[in-house]
Coordinates of N, CA and C in Angstrom, one line a residue:
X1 N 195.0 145.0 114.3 CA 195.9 145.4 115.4 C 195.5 146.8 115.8
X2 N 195.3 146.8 116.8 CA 195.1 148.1 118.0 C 195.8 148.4 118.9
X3 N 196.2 150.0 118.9 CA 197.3 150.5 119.9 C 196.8 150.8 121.0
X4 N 197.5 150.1 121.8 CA 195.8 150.1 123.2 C 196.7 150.7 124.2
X5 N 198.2 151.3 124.4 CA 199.1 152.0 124.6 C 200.3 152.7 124.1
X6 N 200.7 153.8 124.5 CA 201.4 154.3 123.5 C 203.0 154.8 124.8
X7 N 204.2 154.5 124.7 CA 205.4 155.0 125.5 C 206.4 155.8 124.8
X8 N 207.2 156.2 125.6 CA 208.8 156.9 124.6 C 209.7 156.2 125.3
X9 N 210.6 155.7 125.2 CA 212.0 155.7 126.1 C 213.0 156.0 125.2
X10 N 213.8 156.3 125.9 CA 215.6 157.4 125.6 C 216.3 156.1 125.0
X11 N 216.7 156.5 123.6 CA 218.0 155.6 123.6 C 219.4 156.5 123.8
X12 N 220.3 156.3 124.3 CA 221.4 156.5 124.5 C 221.3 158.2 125.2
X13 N 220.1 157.6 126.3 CA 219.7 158.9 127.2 C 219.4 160.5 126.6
X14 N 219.2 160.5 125.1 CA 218.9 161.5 124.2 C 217.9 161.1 122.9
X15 N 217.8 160.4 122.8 CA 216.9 160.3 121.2 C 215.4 159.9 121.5
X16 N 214.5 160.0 121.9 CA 212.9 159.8 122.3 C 212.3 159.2 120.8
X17 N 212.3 157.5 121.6 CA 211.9 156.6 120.7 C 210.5 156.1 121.2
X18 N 209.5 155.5 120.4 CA 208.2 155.4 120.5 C 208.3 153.5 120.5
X19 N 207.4 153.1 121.7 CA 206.9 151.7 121.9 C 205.4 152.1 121.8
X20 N 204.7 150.6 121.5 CA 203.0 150.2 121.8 C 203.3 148.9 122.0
X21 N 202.0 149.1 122.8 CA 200.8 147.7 123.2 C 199.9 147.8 122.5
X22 N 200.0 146.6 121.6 CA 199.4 146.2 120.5 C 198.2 145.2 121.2
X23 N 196.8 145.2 120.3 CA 196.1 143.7 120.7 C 195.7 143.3 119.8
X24 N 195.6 141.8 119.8 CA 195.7 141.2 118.6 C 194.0 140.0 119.3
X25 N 193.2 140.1 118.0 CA 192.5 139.1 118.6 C 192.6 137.5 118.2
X26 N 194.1 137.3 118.2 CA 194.2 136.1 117.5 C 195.8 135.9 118.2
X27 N 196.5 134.6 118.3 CA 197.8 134.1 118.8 C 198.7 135.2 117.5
X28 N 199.1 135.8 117.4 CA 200.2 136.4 116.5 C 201.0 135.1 115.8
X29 N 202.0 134.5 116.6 CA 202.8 133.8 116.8 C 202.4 132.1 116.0
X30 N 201.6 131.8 116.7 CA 200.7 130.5 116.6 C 200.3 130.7 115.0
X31 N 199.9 131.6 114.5 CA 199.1 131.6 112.9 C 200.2 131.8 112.3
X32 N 201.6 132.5 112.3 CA 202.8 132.4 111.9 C 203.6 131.0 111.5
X33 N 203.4 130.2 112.5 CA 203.8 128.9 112.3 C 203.2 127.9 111.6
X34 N 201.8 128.3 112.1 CA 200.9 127.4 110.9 C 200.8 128.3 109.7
X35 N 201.3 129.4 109.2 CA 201.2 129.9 107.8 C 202.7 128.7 107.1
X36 N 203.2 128.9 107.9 CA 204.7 128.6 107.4 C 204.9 126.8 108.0
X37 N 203.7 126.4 108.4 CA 203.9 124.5 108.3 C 204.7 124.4 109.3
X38 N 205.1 125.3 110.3 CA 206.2 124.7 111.4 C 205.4 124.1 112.7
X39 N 204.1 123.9 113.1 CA 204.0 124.0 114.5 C 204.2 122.6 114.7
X40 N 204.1 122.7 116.0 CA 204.7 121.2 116.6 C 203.1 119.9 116.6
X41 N 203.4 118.9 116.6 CA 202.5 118.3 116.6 C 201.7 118.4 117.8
X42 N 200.0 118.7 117.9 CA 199.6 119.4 119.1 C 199.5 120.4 119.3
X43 N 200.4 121.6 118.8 CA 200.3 122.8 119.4 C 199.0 123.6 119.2
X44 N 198.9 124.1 119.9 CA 197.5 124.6 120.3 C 197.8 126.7 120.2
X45 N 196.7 127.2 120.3 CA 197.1 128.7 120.2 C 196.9 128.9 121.6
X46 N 197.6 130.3 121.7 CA 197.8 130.7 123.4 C 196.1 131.2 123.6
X47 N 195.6 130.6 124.3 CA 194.0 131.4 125.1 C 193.9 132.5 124.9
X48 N 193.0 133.7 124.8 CA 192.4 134.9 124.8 C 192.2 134.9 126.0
X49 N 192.2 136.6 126.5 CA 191.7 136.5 127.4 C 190.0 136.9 127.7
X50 N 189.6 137.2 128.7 CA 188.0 137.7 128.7 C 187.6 138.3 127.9
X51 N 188.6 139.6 127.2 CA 188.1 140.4 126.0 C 188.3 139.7 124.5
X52 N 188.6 138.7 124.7 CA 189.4 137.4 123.2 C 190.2 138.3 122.9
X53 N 191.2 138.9 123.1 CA 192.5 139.6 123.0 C 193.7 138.9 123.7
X54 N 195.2 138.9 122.7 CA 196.5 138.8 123.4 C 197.3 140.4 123.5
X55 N 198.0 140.9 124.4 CA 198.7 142.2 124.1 C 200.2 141.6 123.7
X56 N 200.4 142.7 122.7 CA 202.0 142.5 122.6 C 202.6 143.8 122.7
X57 N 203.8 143.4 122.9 CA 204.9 144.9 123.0 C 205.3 145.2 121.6
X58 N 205.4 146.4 121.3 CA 205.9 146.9 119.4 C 207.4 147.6 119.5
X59 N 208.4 147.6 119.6 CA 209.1 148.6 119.3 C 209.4 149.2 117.7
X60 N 209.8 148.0 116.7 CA 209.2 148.5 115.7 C 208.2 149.0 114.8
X61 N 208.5 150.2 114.3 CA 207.1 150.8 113.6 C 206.5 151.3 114.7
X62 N 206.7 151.7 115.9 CA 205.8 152.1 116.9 C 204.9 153.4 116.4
X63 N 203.7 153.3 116.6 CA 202.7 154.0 116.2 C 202.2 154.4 114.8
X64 N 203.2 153.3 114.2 CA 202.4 153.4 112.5 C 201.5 152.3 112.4
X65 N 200.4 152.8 112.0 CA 199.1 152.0 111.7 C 198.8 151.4 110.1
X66 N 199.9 152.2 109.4 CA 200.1 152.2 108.0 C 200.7 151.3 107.2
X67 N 201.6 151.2 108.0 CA 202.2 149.7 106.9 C 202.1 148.4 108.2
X68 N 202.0 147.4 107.4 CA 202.0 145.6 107.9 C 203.2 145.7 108.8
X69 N 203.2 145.3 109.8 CA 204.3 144.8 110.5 C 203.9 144.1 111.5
X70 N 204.6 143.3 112.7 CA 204.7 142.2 113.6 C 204.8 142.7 115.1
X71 N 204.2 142.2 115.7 CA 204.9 142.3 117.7 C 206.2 142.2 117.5
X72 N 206.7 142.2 118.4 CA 208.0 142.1 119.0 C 208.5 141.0 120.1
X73 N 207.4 140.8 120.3 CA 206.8 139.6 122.4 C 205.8 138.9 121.5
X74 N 206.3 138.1 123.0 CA 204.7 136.8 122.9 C 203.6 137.6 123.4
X75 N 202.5 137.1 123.6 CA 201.7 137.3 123.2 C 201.4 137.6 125.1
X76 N 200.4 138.6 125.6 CA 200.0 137.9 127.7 C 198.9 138.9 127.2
X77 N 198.2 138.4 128.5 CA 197.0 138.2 128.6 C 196.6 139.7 129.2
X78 N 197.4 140.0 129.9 CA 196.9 141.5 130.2 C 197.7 142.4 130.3
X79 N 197.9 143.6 129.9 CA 198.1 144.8 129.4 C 199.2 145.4 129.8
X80 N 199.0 144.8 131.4 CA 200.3 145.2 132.7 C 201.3 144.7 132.2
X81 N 200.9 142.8 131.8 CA 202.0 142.3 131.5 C 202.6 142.4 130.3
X82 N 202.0 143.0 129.6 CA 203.0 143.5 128.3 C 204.0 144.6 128.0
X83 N 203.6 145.1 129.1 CA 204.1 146.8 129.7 C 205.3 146.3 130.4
X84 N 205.4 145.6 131.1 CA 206.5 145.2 131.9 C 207.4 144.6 131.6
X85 N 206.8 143.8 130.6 CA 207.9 143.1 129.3 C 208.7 143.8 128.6
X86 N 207.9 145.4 127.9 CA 208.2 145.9 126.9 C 209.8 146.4 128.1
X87 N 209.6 146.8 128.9 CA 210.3 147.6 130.1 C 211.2 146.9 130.2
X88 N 211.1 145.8 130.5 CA 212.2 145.0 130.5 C 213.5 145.1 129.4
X89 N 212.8 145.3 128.1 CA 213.8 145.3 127.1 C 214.0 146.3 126.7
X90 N 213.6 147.5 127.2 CA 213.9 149.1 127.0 C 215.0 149.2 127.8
X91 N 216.2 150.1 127.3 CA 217.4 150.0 128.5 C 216.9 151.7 129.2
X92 N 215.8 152.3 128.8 CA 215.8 153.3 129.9 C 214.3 153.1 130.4
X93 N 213.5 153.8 131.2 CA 212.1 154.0 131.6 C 211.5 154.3 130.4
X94 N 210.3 153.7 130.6 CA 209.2 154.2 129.4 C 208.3 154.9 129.9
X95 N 207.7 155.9 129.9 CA 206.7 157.0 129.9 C 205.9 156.7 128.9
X96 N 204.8 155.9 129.9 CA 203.5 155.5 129.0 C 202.7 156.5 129.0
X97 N 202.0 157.0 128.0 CA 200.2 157.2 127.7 C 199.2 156.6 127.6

């Protein structure tokens, strides 16, 4: 897992909380299901894109490298769209780096 961006957004318009755009060179999600025997018959893993990377949004653990932990999103294909996602479920603006 690689932080391939790093944001803050305000919770309750005062507390400066930390999101990432993680990349994962593998479905996150898809290897989850086959650890744990659930996928559907056929399921297939989401495509890579040109770089064989999926991005995800992190709100937890944002910017710890240190301990195991999971996305938060599915998985898209480019970087924009994980940013937009993450935004979506931030209730304030995120000020990326």
């Amino acid at each position: 897992m690689n932080i391939v961006r790093h944001g803050r957004w305000l919770y309750d318009n005062s507390v400066s909380l930390p999101v990432d755009i993680v990349s994962l060179n593998y479905d996150f999600w898809y290897e989850i299901g086959k650890a744990d025997d659930q996928l559907k018959p056929g399921e297939l893993p989401q495509p890579m894109n040109e770089l064989g990377v999926l991005y995800y949004y992190r709100f937890r653990r944002a910017g710890d490298m240190t301990t195991p932990t999971w996305p938060d999103s599915a998985g898209y294909s480019e970087i924009e769209q994980a940013m937009l996602a993450a935004q979506e479920k931030a209730p304030s603006a995120i000020q990326w780096s």
